[in-house]
Structures are given as structure tokens and as C-alpha cells.
């Protein structure tokens, strides 16, 4: 995609865009204001675009940064800090997969060092939305490409080493689920920067290599989730991208799809809903025929979240139906361990999120209530917290404040053990809804009880 943009090759750009988003020619025409017959001629290679005005229409309609098409910035003051100065707080992470394993490791080493040596600067870095787009498109176009592996004189790496990495990652994943991304993130990054670097630079057989890279990619995905949950969004994005690259190096398309789905999750959280929908669609498109039904259901659920936030009820309902249909085909035995959390309770929670955001309070209460009722074992406290807060929101939206406040207090009690910026954001959303109760007795009593919980005090959260 980067080459097509640099060359202003609109045939290639539109072909990639259609493959990624599933947009039809009429839809592209509507978004850009370029007549549909012209779109058809471009796609068939019968029309070359030379007009700056037409390039500008494509840039605006398809959400392509103007600078990528060689156009002057629309902002006379220049690019925004989110895509400028602040991004230099972290080392560059290329959207395209590095050509060699060693080059990819060098990128990771710089990232780990910045994360450990300059945590405040790394945490302050902003998200670059174009990085999502270019990374996803590069993966869709080159998902089967090989990465060159250089000869190594490093330590020998065997299956026992890979299993040790997987066990360690699983241990930190459990800590993340129970206590939030801010709990043990530093220790996990320190582990990655020592053991994982040595393993990736080591000597390993053709049998061990793919398993090693899949294990490393899963570890990087966890590091990204932990940073995201801790509110370090620019840093999280820069862990997600190499996680995708390493999964691709290992030939693990299902894991790569999970990385794109996680990127979609973050994009929705940050209000970048169109990016989120595209990323989720890319995860499903790029793993068609490979991913298990459970994974595919999760990908559709992420797309539904984005559409719900956009207020597109028809697109959301379609994605939810696809998620439910795929989930009905699942066989958990076939699923990778990392998707084990996506059970009936989690799918119900996704329905609850979407229906709440669409303003369907009754449906949201039903689905979120199912999720809360199914989470009896407490294995995923943070997920339990999210489902309970969505249920509380739905009760308030349904003008039923007493159960709303009761469920919110239960969630806040769970949240006392969680160091999670995402949890704090859910609390803030409930707080905003609560203002409609004014100074009522229910609101006063709730505030008095909630004050005992850490997440209710923004400074403490």
C-alpha cells in the first residue's frame, strides 16, 4: 500500500481498499464524490488520475492522509502532534514486516529499551491511526511472504525453551486478567527484553522456528494488551504491530488475525470507529478458511462494536448475527488457548455492549445480565467488571436506578483489585449517566458507598 500511495497508483489503492473494507464501487463513489463509472474505469486500468482535485476527493473520502498522496496538508499549521513530534518519543515501528528476522529483533530491542529506560516518555506517545491502516493492508497483501533468517551463532533454542516461554506468558496473562495491565507490565517487559531477544537471535531447527515465533508473537500481543489496559496507547500500538509481524514470520495467520482484532478493540476504545471496523473486517478476511469459528465470531463481534458506536444499527446487527452464527459452530477443542475466554458469557457481554451503544436498553439489560449471571467462577475479574458496568449502564438507560446502582457497586468491589485505565473509563461512563439522577436519594446513597472504592475516585484510579 505504501508503494501504491507513493506512486499515486489509484488502481492499486482502490483494489486494496475494496479488499480490505469490502466496499462496493457505488459505496466508494458515494464516499468520495467520484462518479461510479470513473471508479470502474480506474479499477479496470482504463483511466489514469492526474487531477489534484480528484486525488483530494479520494484522500478525504477514503480517509487517506493527504501527505501520503503528495498533497499539501489541509491544516496550514502543519501536521498534528499525534502524527508528528510526540511519535518521536518511541522508536519507529515500520508498518511493513521487516525483511529479515534480525532487523525485526532490532526494532523490538529499541522498543523494549525505550519502554524500560524512558517509561514516562514512552507512556506519553500518541497513537498514529495511519499505522493501523498501513499495517493491516500490508499484512493482507503479503500474509504468505517469507522472512529471511540469517545464520546464527547464538544459543541453541529447542522446544523446551518455547514451552517455557509459553508458560511464562500464560502466567503473566493470568496476572493481567486478575489485576489489570498496570500490575506486572514492567516485569513482563523486562523478561521479554532478556530471554526473548536471546531466543530470537538463537539457533533453532525448521520445526522449532514457527513455534518459537508464534510464542513470541503471543507474548508481544500480551505486552500490547497490558500497555493498552494501562492507558499507554501509543506504546500499545507499537507492541501490536511487531506482534503481527512476528506472527506472520511464524506463518500463524490465526494469531495474526487476533492481533488485528485487538487493534480494532483499541481503535474503538479511542473513538476511531471506522478504523476499528476496518481492522476487524481485515482480521476476518485475512483468516477466512483458517480461523476457528470461535475466533471468527470474536472478529465479527469487534466489527459490531465499532458499528454500534457509529450508530449504524443495520451493520451492527449484521455483524452480531454473523458472530452468533459462527459461535454456534464452535468446537472449543479446536481453539487456541488464547481464545478460551470467549465463551457464552463473553459473547453475551459483546451483545450487551453493542445494544447499549445503540440505545436499546432492554436488550442490553438482557444480554449483559446473561453475561454477569454466567460469570460465577471469577476466573476473569476484569471481564466480570466490564459486563457488570455495561449492565449498570443499561439499567440507568432503562430508567431503573436501583438495580443500576446495586450492580455498579458490585463492579466497583471487583475493580478494587484492578490497575486498569480501561476500567476507570467504564466507571466514568457510568458516572456521566448517573448525573441524570441529580441529587436524588438514590444518587446520594450510591455516591457515599462508591466513595469507598478506588475506581470511583478519578485521582486514585
Tab-separated table of C-alpha atoms in Angstrom:
chain	number	residue	atom	x	y	z
A	1	UNK	CA	0.000	0.000	0.000
A	2	UNK	CA	2.825	2.394	0.846
A	3	UNK	CA	4.292	1.991	-2.647
A	4	UNK	CA	0.887	2.490	-4.288
A	5	UNK	CA	0.329	5.677	-2.305
A	6	UNK	CA	3.787	6.998	-3.113
A	7	UNK	CA	3.203	6.393	-6.828
A	8	UNK	CA	-0.385	7.672	-6.716
A	9	UNK	CA	-1.469	4.376	-8.266
A	10	UNK	CA	-5.224	4.724	-7.741
A	11	UNK	CA	-5.957	1.361	-9.389
A	12	UNK	CA	-3.831	-0.418	-6.779
A	13	UNK	CA	-5.097	1.803	-3.947
A	14	UNK	CA	-8.769	1.176	-4.775
A	15	UNK	CA	-8.178	-2.551	-5.279
A	16	UNK	CA	-6.545	-2.816	-1.862
A	17	UNK	CA	-9.210	-0.641	-0.260
A	18	UNK	CA	-12.042	-2.786	-1.660
A	19	UNK	CA	-10.341	-5.960	-0.471
A	20	UNK	CA	-9.776	-4.565	2.997
A	21	UNK	CA	-13.140	-2.900	3.666
A	22	UNK	CA	-15.477	-4.856	1.411
A	23	UNK	CA	-16.762	-1.557	-0.016
A	24	UNK	CA	-18.535	-1.706	-3.374
A	25	UNK	CA	-17.898	0.650	-6.281
A	26	UNK	CA	-21.141	2.597	-5.590
A	27	UNK	CA	-20.160	2.948	-1.928
A	28	UNK	CA	-16.724	4.295	-2.861
A	29	UNK	CA	-18.392	6.700	-5.281
A	30	UNK	CA	-20.700	7.931	-2.521
A	31	UNK	CA	-17.837	8.402	-0.057
A	32	UNK	CA	-15.566	10.235	-2.475
A	33	UNK	CA	-17.916	12.066	-4.804
A	34	UNK	CA	-16.122	10.478	-7.776
A	35	UNK	CA	-18.689	9.031	-10.260
A	36	UNK	CA	-19.093	5.256	-10.150
A	37	UNK	CA	-18.254	4.808	-13.862
A	38	UNK	CA	-14.952	6.574	-13.211
A	39	UNK	CA	-14.283	4.243	-10.269
A	40	UNK	CA	-14.911	1.283	-12.575
A	41	UNK	CA	-12.563	2.616	-15.252
A	42	UNK	CA	-9.802	3.175	-12.671
A	43	UNK	CA	-10.172	-0.349	-11.261
A	44	UNK	CA	-10.038	-1.837	-14.771
A	45	UNK	CA	-6.884	0.102	-15.606
A	46	UNK	CA	-8.628	2.174	-18.278
A	47	UNK	CA	-8.416	5.537	-16.547
A	48	UNK	CA	-5.421	7.331	-15.031
A	49	UNK	CA	-5.993	10.074	-12.467
A	50	UNK	CA	-3.974	13.259	-12.889
A	51	UNK	CA	-6.269	15.886	-11.360
A	52	UNK	CA	-5.287	17.162	-7.906
A	53	UNK	CA	-8.951	17.779	-7.195
A	54	UNK	CA	-9.737	14.091	-7.766
A	55	UNK	CA	-6.813	12.973	-5.608
A	56	UNK	CA	-8.147	15.241	-2.869
A	57	UNK	CA	-11.589	13.631	-3.147
A	58	UNK	CA	-10.062	10.192	-2.723
A	59	UNK	CA	-7.917	11.345	0.206
A	60	UNK	CA	-10.887	12.831	2.049
A	61	UNK	CA	-13.433	10.153	1.196
A	62	UNK	CA	-11.233	7.134	1.908
A	63	UNK	CA	-9.567	8.619	4.994
A	64	UNK	CA	-6.117	8.612	3.370
A	65	UNK	CA	-3.652	11.102	4.893
A	66	UNK	CA	-3.179	13.854	2.299
A	67	UNK	CA	0.587	13.739	2.672
A	68	UNK	CA	0.594	10.082	1.553
A	69	UNK	CA	-0.754	11.169	-1.823
A	70	UNK	CA	1.696	14.025	-2.121
A	71	UNK	CA	-0.946	16.633	-1.265
A	72	UNK	CA	-0.361	19.657	0.929
A	73	UNK	CA	-1.670	19.403	4.477
A	74	UNK	CA	-5.176	20.779	4.878
A	75	UNK	CA	-4.020	22.350	8.132
A	76	UNK	CA	-1.883	25.416	7.421
A	77	UNK	CA	-0.160	24.926	10.744
A	78	UNK	CA	1.144	21.558	9.586
A	79	UNK	CA	0.544	18.021	10.859
A	80	UNK	CA	-0.963	17.447	14.274
A	81	UNK	CA	1.308	16.459	17.152
A	82	UNK	CA	-0.278	12.985	17.239
A	83	UNK	CA	1.426	12.235	13.935
A	84	UNK	CA	4.434	14.465	14.478
A	85	UNK	CA	6.556	15.386	17.447
A	86	UNK	CA	5.036	13.071	20.029
A	87	UNK	CA	5.660	9.999	17.892
A	88	UNK	CA	9.404	10.529	18.264
A	89	UNK	CA	9.124	9.618	21.926
A	90	UNK	CA	9.255	5.990	20.789
A	91	UNK	CA	11.411	4.355	18.110
A	92	UNK	CA	9.808	3.938	14.714
A	93	UNK	CA	7.929	0.686	14.175
A	94	UNK	CA	7.578	0.034	10.431
A	95	UNK	CA	4.132	-0.828	9.106
A	96	UNK	CA	5.638	-3.366	6.698
A	97	UNK	CA	7.164	-6.520	8.119
A	98	UNK	CA	10.985	-6.339	8.333
A	99	UNK	CA	12.665	-8.370	5.609
A	100	UNK	CA	14.929	-10.270	8.000
A	101	UNK	CA	14.480	-11.741	11.456
A	102	UNK	CA	17.461	-9.781	12.767
A	103	UNK	CA	16.009	-6.461	11.613
A	104	UNK	CA	12.761	-7.282	13.394
A	105	UNK	CA	14.620	-8.103	16.602
A	106	UNK	CA	16.492	-4.793	16.377
A	107	UNK	CA	13.141	-2.971	16.258
A	108	UNK	CA	11.949	-4.834	19.338
A	109	UNK	CA	15.156	-4.163	21.266
A	110	UNK	CA	14.816	-0.416	20.670
A	111	UNK	CA	11.193	-0.576	21.779
A	112	UNK	CA	11.988	-2.516	24.951
A	113	UNK	CA	14.797	-0.143	25.857
A	114	UNK	CA	12.596	2.907	25.392
A	115	UNK	CA	9.851	1.273	27.452
A	116	UNK	CA	12.207	0.455	30.326
A	117	UNK	CA	14.626	3.395	30.255
A	118	UNK	CA	12.141	6.192	29.480
A	119	UNK	CA	8.789	4.938	30.791
A	120	UNK	CA	7.238	8.389	31.155
A	121	UNK	CA	8.131	9.386	27.601
A	122	UNK	CA	7.085	6.030	26.200
A	123	UNK	CA	3.771	6.272	28.018
A	124	UNK	CA	3.134	9.766	26.654
A	125	UNK	CA	3.481	8.790	22.999
A	126	UNK	CA	0.385	9.200	20.846
A	127	UNK	CA	-1.361	6.773	18.531
A	128	UNK	CA	-0.853	7.111	14.776
A	129	UNK	CA	-4.088	5.993	13.034
A	130	UNK	CA	-2.298	5.606	9.696
A	131	UNK	CA	-0.129	2.897	11.256
A	132	UNK	CA	-3.235	0.738	11.765
A	133	UNK	CA	-4.241	1.156	8.139
A	134	UNK	CA	-0.863	0.532	6.566
A	135	UNK	CA	-0.033	-2.425	8.812
A	136	UNK	CA	-3.330	-4.193	8.113
A	137	UNK	CA	-3.120	-3.623	4.391
A	138	UNK	CA	0.484	-4.784	4.221
A	139	UNK	CA	-0.463	-7.987	6.030
A	140	UNK	CA	-3.430	-8.653	3.730
A	141	UNK	CA	-1.220	-8.255	0.672
A	142	UNK	CA	1.779	-10.191	1.973
A	143	UNK	CA	0.396	-12.630	4.552
A	144	UNK	CA	2.185	-15.611	2.973
A	145	UNK	CA	5.525	-13.927	2.267
A	146	UNK	CA	8.613	-15.453	3.820
A	147	UNK	CA	11.008	-13.650	6.154
A	148	UNK	CA	14.730	-14.213	5.624
A	149	UNK	CA	16.509	-15.885	8.514
A	150	UNK	CA	20.185	-15.075	8.918
A	151	UNK	CA	22.772	-17.661	10.066
A	152	UNK	CA	23.214	-17.524	13.832
A	153	UNK	CA	25.962	-18.401	16.292
A	154	UNK	CA	23.729	-17.695	19.286
A	155	UNK	CA	22.364	-20.103	21.858
A	156	UNK	CA	20.560	-23.214	20.712
A	157	UNK	CA	16.792	-22.976	21.151
A	158	UNK	CA	14.640	-26.081	21.479
A	159	UNK	CA	11.011	-26.947	22.072
A	160	UNK	CA	11.585	-26.894	25.834
A	161	UNK	CA	12.586	-23.219	25.565
A	162	UNK	CA	9.450	-22.438	23.569
A	163	UNK	CA	7.278	-24.201	26.139
A	164	UNK	CA	8.950	-22.241	28.936
A	165	UNK	CA	8.147	-19.004	27.091
A	166	UNK	CA	4.529	-20.058	26.644
A	167	UNK	CA	4.206	-20.973	30.319
A	168	UNK	CA	5.691	-17.655	31.426
A	169	UNK	CA	3.408	-15.723	29.090
A	170	UNK	CA	0.397	-17.639	30.423
A	171	UNK	CA	1.418	-16.748	33.985
A	172	UNK	CA	1.596	-13.039	33.162
A	173	UNK	CA	-1.682	-13.294	31.216
A	174	UNK	CA	-3.359	-14.635	34.344
A	175	UNK	CA	-1.939	-11.747	36.389
A	176	UNK	CA	-3.200	-9.331	33.740
A	177	UNK	CA	-6.702	-10.826	33.827
A	178	UNK	CA	-6.851	-10.744	37.605
A	179	UNK	CA	-5.138	-7.455	38.427
A	180	UNK	CA	-5.075	-5.360	35.249
A	181	UNK	CA	-2.414	-4.282	32.795
A	182	UNK	CA	-0.754	-1.907	35.245
A	183	UNK	CA	0.058	-4.656	37.743
A	184	UNK	CA	3.029	-6.617	36.346
A	185	UNK	CA	3.692	-4.967	32.994
A	186	UNK	CA	7.192	-3.775	33.882
A	187	UNK	CA	8.279	-7.238	34.964
A	188	UNK	CA	6.940	-8.767	31.766
A	189	UNK	CA	8.745	-6.258	29.543
A	190	UNK	CA	11.975	-6.946	31.447
A	191	UNK	CA	11.504	-10.659	30.782
A	192	UNK	CA	10.905	-10.063	27.076
A	193	UNK	CA	13.963	-7.851	26.706
A	194	UNK	CA	16.296	-10.528	28.075
A	195	UNK	CA	15.038	-14.031	27.397
A	196	UNK	CA	13.086	-13.377	24.208
A	197	UNK	CA	15.804	-11.392	22.467
A	198	UNK	CA	18.295	-14.207	23.107
A	199	UNK	CA	15.844	-16.798	21.785
A	200	UNK	CA	15.049	-14.901	18.591
A	201	UNK	CA	18.753	-14.429	17.863
A	202	UNK	CA	19.491	-18.070	18.612
A	203	UNK	CA	19.857	-21.246	16.577
A	204	UNK	CA	16.779	-23.390	16.040
A	205	UNK	CA	15.533	-26.069	13.691
A	206	UNK	CA	12.893	-25.738	10.990
A	207	UNK	CA	10.487	-27.486	13.350
A	208	UNK	CA	11.180	-25.146	16.275
A	209	UNK	CA	11.214	-21.872	14.310
A	210	UNK	CA	7.471	-21.470	13.583
A	211	UNK	CA	6.531	-22.454	17.138
A	212	UNK	CA	9.088	-20.036	18.550
A	213	UNK	CA	7.761	-17.119	16.508
A	214	UNK	CA	4.159	-17.905	17.376
A	215	UNK	CA	5.079	-17.967	21.070
A	216	UNK	CA	6.973	-14.674	20.773
A	217	UNK	CA	4.085	-13.076	18.877
A	218	UNK	CA	1.655	-14.147	21.574
A	219	UNK	CA	3.935	-12.662	24.218
A	220	UNK	CA	4.117	-9.385	22.295
A	221	UNK	CA	0.341	-9.388	21.931
A	222	UNK	CA	0.041	-9.687	25.705
A	223	UNK	CA	2.528	-6.830	26.167
A	224	UNK	CA	0.372	-4.732	23.834
A	225	UNK	CA	-2.818	-5.582	25.745
A	226	UNK	CA	-1.157	-4.740	29.064
A	227	UNK	CA	0.003	-1.347	27.791
A	228	UNK	CA	-3.438	-0.680	26.306
A	229	UNK	CA	-5.187	-1.622	29.540
A	230	UNK	CA	-2.801	0.647	31.459
A	231	UNK	CA	-3.751	3.574	29.207
A	232	UNK	CA	-0.410	3.687	27.345
A	233	UNK	CA	-1.976	3.742	23.917
A	234	UNK	CA	0.905	4.859	21.715
A	235	UNK	CA	3.135	2.266	23.357
A	236	UNK	CA	0.479	-0.427	22.988
A	237	UNK	CA	0.155	0.289	19.283
A	238	UNK	CA	3.880	-0.174	18.858
A	239	UNK	CA	3.688	-3.595	20.512
A	240	UNK	CA	0.697	-4.657	18.424
A	241	UNK	CA	2.491	-4.016	15.123
A	242	UNK	CA	5.559	-6.225	15.735
A	243	UNK	CA	3.262	-8.853	17.258
A	244	UNK	CA	1.568	-9.020	13.858
A	245	UNK	CA	4.919	-9.136	12.049
A	246	UNK	CA	6.294	-11.949	14.224
A	247	UNK	CA	3.065	-13.954	13.890
A	248	UNK	CA	3.403	-13.563	10.135
A	249	UNK	CA	7.032	-14.704	10.303
A	250	UNK	CA	5.863	-17.839	12.094
A	251	UNK	CA	3.149	-18.443	9.494
A	252	UNK	CA	0.458	-18.177	12.190
A	253	UNK	CA	-2.440	-16.495	10.381
A	254	UNK	CA	-4.929	-17.157	13.172
A	255	UNK	CA	-2.727	-15.341	15.661
A	256	UNK	CA	-2.172	-12.508	13.183
A	257	UNK	CA	-5.945	-12.175	12.902
A	258	UNK	CA	-6.194	-11.964	16.687
A	259	UNK	CA	-3.633	-9.146	16.687
A	260	UNK	CA	-5.673	-7.163	14.146
A	261	UNK	CA	-8.799	-7.804	16.213
A	262	UNK	CA	-7.013	-6.446	19.283
A	263	UNK	CA	-6.011	-3.363	17.294
A	264	UNK	CA	-9.699	-2.957	16.421
A	265	UNK	CA	-10.590	-3.167	20.102
A	266	UNK	CA	-8.133	-0.371	20.913
A	267	UNK	CA	-9.319	1.762	17.992
A	268	UNK	CA	-12.918	1.533	19.224
A	269	UNK	CA	-11.856	2.469	22.732
A	270	UNK	CA	-10.089	5.546	21.343
A	271	UNK	CA	-13.093	6.625	19.277
A	272	UNK	CA	-11.558	5.667	15.922
A	273	UNK	CA	-14.603	3.634	14.965
A	274	UNK	CA	-14.132	3.452	11.201
A	275	UNK	CA	-10.574	2.269	11.675
A	276	UNK	CA	-11.886	-0.245	14.195
A	277	UNK	CA	-14.466	-1.645	11.771
A	278	UNK	CA	-11.871	-1.946	9.014
A	279	UNK	CA	-9.354	-3.679	11.256
A	280	UNK	CA	-11.936	-6.191	12.449
A	281	UNK	CA	-13.019	-6.852	8.878
A	282	UNK	CA	-9.387	-7.332	7.871
A	283	UNK	CA	-8.929	-9.921	10.622
A	284	UNK	CA	-11.901	-11.925	9.313
A	285	UNK	CA	-10.948	-11.500	5.643
A	286	UNK	CA	-7.314	-12.454	6.134
A	287	UNK	CA	-8.127	-15.607	8.109
A	288	UNK	CA	-11.045	-16.885	6.027
A	289	UNK	CA	-10.844	-20.658	5.791
A	290	UNK	CA	-8.185	-20.789	8.516
A	291	UNK	CA	-9.597	-19.343	11.731
A	292	UNK	CA	-11.792	-21.451	14.002
A	293	UNK	CA	-15.462	-20.457	14.349
A	294	UNK	CA	-14.786	-19.064	17.821
A	295	UNK	CA	-12.073	-16.752	16.518
A	296	UNK	CA	-14.216	-15.675	13.578
A	297	UNK	CA	-17.109	-14.954	15.948
A	298	UNK	CA	-14.831	-12.736	18.013
A	299	UNK	CA	-13.695	-10.866	14.891
A	300	UNK	CA	-17.319	-10.193	13.920
A	301	UNK	CA	-18.080	-9.047	17.464
A	302	UNK	CA	-15.302	-6.453	17.242
A	303	UNK	CA	-16.739	-5.151	13.987
A	304	UNK	CA	-20.169	-4.970	15.599
A	305	UNK	CA	-18.759	-2.863	18.452
A	306	UNK	CA	-17.425	-0.299	16.010
A	307	UNK	CA	-20.692	-0.096	14.064
A	308	UNK	CA	-22.660	0.294	17.287
A	309	UNK	CA	-20.544	3.252	18.345
A	310	UNK	CA	-21.077	4.757	14.895
A	311	UNK	CA	-24.823	4.340	15.343
A	312	UNK	CA	-25.067	2.079	12.293
A	313	UNK	CA	-27.685	-0.342	13.594
A	314	UNK	CA	-28.030	-2.340	10.371
A	315	UNK	CA	-24.283	-3.005	10.070
A	316	UNK	CA	-24.060	-3.816	13.783
A	317	UNK	CA	-26.963	-6.256	13.638
A	318	UNK	CA	-25.422	-7.956	10.609
A	319	UNK	CA	-22.058	-8.363	12.355
A	320	UNK	CA	-23.718	-9.638	15.554
A	321	UNK	CA	-25.717	-12.178	13.555
A	322	UNK	CA	-22.520	-13.368	11.902
A	323	UNK	CA	-20.844	-13.646	15.310
A	324	UNK	CA	-23.739	-15.645	16.728
A	325	UNK	CA	-23.837	-17.902	13.677
A	326	UNK	CA	-20.109	-18.653	13.852
A	327	UNK	CA	-20.231	-19.149	17.603
A	328	UNK	CA	-22.927	-21.773	17.114
A	329	UNK	CA	-20.464	-23.786	15.008
A	330	UNK	CA	-17.642	-23.722	17.539
A	331	UNK	CA	-15.798	-26.694	18.954
A	332	UNK	CA	-13.616	-25.433	21.830
A	333	UNK	CA	-11.255	-28.371	21.371
A	334	UNK	CA	-10.113	-26.841	18.089
A	335	UNK	CA	-9.446	-23.381	19.530
A	336	UNK	CA	-6.063	-21.968	20.522
A	337	UNK	CA	-5.777	-21.434	24.270
A	338	UNK	CA	-5.702	-17.637	23.940
A	339	UNK	CA	-9.345	-17.520	22.776
A	340	UNK	CA	-10.543	-19.753	25.624
A	341	UNK	CA	-12.049	-16.721	27.363
A	342	UNK	CA	-14.526	-16.179	24.512
A	343	UNK	CA	-17.387	-18.268	25.847
A	344	UNK	CA	-21.151	-17.751	26.076
A	345	UNK	CA	-20.681	-15.130	28.792
A	346	UNK	CA	-18.217	-13.153	26.694
A	347	UNK	CA	-20.419	-13.248	23.595
A	348	UNK	CA	-23.348	-12.079	25.717
A	349	UNK	CA	-21.206	-9.230	27.011
A	350	UNK	CA	-20.425	-8.181	23.432
A	351	UNK	CA	-24.140	-8.121	22.620
A	352	UNK	CA	-24.694	-6.069	25.760
A	353	UNK	CA	-22.029	-3.534	24.749
A	354	UNK	CA	-23.480	-3.136	21.270
A	355	UNK	CA	-27.123	-2.857	22.282
A	356	UNK	CA	-26.271	-0.336	24.989
A	357	UNK	CA	-24.422	1.803	22.457
A	358	UNK	CA	-27.341	1.574	20.021
A	359	UNK	CA	-29.706	2.834	22.726
A	360	UNK	CA	-31.559	-0.485	23.070
A	361	UNK	CA	-31.588	-0.546	26.845
A	362	UNK	CA	-33.969	-3.501	27.271
A	363	UNK	CA	-31.892	-5.746	25.032
A	364	UNK	CA	-28.687	-4.571	26.651
A	365	UNK	CA	-30.057	-5.484	30.086
A	366	UNK	CA	-30.955	-8.959	28.884
A	367	UNK	CA	-27.617	-9.746	27.263
A	368	UNK	CA	-25.371	-8.087	29.855
A	369	UNK	CA	-27.420	-9.788	32.580
A	370	UNK	CA	-26.747	-13.161	30.984
A	371	UNK	CA	-23.048	-12.408	30.973
A	372	UNK	CA	-22.995	-11.361	34.621
A	373	UNK	CA	-25.041	-14.396	35.608
A	374	UNK	CA	-22.745	-16.789	33.754
A	375	UNK	CA	-19.501	-15.469	35.272
A	376	UNK	CA	-19.665	-17.404	38.509
A	377	UNK	CA	-16.112	-18.739	38.778
A	378	UNK	CA	-14.357	-15.350	38.855
A	379	UNK	CA	-11.579	-16.533	36.542
A	380	UNK	CA	-11.649	-13.273	34.579
A	381	UNK	CA	-12.328	-10.458	37.081
A	382	UNK	CA	-11.724	-7.662	34.606
A	383	UNK	CA	-14.212	-9.152	32.134
A	384	UNK	CA	-16.677	-9.562	35.011
A	385	UNK	CA	-16.177	-5.882	35.827
A	386	UNK	CA	-16.841	-4.754	32.249
A	387	UNK	CA	-20.006	-6.847	31.937
A	388	UNK	CA	-21.334	-5.553	35.257
A	389	UNK	CA	-20.697	-1.918	34.311
A	390	UNK	CA	-22.488	-2.391	30.983
A	391	UNK	CA	-25.429	-3.910	32.854
A	392	UNK	CA	-25.442	-0.951	35.246
A	393	UNK	CA	-25.420	1.460	32.278
A	394	UNK	CA	-28.321	-0.416	30.691
A	395	UNK	CA	-30.359	-0.268	33.902
A	396	UNK	CA	-29.861	3.502	34.055
A	397	UNK	CA	-30.751	3.883	30.389
A	398	UNK	CA	-33.918	1.908	31.155
A	399	UNK	CA	-34.764	4.378	33.960
A	400	UNK	CA	-34.235	1.753	36.643
A	401	UNK	CA	-31.676	3.326	39.001
A	402	UNK	CA	-31.858	0.967	41.988
A	403	UNK	CA	-30.510	-2.156	40.219
A	404	UNK	CA	-28.112	0.092	38.300
A	405	UNK	CA	-26.502	1.341	41.484
A	406	UNK	CA	-26.514	-2.105	43.079
A	407	UNK	CA	-24.726	-3.696	40.113
A	408	UNK	CA	-22.292	-0.774	39.827
A	409	UNK	CA	-21.278	-1.224	43.474
A	410	UNK	CA	-20.641	-4.916	42.803
A	411	UNK	CA	-18.455	-3.948	39.868
A	412	UNK	CA	-16.566	-1.358	41.897
A	413	UNK	CA	-15.811	-4.021	44.507
A	414	UNK	CA	-14.298	-6.195	41.772
A	415	UNK	CA	-12.380	-3.170	40.488
A	416	UNK	CA	-10.594	-2.651	43.790
A	417	UNK	CA	-8.015	-5.228	42.700
A	418	UNK	CA	-7.619	-3.936	39.137
A	419	UNK	CA	-4.978	-1.460	37.951
A	420	UNK	CA	-6.706	-0.687	34.682
A	421	UNK	CA	-7.274	2.574	32.828
A	422	UNK	CA	-9.975	0.832	30.811
A	423	UNK	CA	-11.892	0.032	33.987
A	424	UNK	CA	-11.607	3.663	35.038
A	425	UNK	CA	-13.089	4.692	31.662
A	426	UNK	CA	-16.106	2.428	32.190
A	427	UNK	CA	-16.652	3.996	35.593
A	428	UNK	CA	-16.508	7.461	34.072
A	429	UNK	CA	-19.132	6.464	31.506
A	430	UNK	CA	-21.427	5.307	34.312
A	431	UNK	CA	-20.719	8.495	36.264
A	432	UNK	CA	-21.873	10.547	33.273
A	433	UNK	CA	-25.112	8.581	33.055
A	434	UNK	CA	-25.652	8.922	36.806
A	435	UNK	CA	-25.863	12.712	36.564
A	436	UNK	CA	-29.424	12.429	35.251
A	437	UNK	CA	-30.468	11.304	38.749
A	438	UNK	CA	-29.412	14.703	40.068
A	439	UNK	CA	-29.327	14.989	43.866
A	440	UNK	CA	-31.841	12.212	44.436
A	441	UNK	CA	-31.675	9.987	47.496
A	442	UNK	CA	-30.549	7.029	45.374
A	443	UNK	CA	-27.723	9.058	43.857
A	444	UNK	CA	-26.565	10.396	47.238
A	445	UNK	CA	-26.560	6.963	48.847
A	446	UNK	CA	-24.721	5.465	45.902
A	447	UNK	CA	-22.046	8.173	45.970
A	448	UNK	CA	-21.486	7.633	49.680
A	449	UNK	CA	-20.976	3.890	49.216
A	450	UNK	CA	-18.978	4.233	45.998
A	451	UNK	CA	-16.509	6.588	47.686
A	452	UNK	CA	-15.064	3.570	49.497
A	453	UNK	CA	-13.876	2.106	46.209
A	454	UNK	CA	-10.677	3.118	44.466
A	455	UNK	CA	-12.042	3.382	40.928
A	456	UNK	CA	-14.757	5.853	41.949
A	457	UNK	CA	-12.102	8.443	42.817
A	458	UNK	CA	-10.540	9.512	39.484
A	459	UNK	CA	-7.232	10.589	41.071
A	460	UNK	CA	-6.812	7.188	42.734
A	461	UNK	CA	-7.807	5.189	39.653
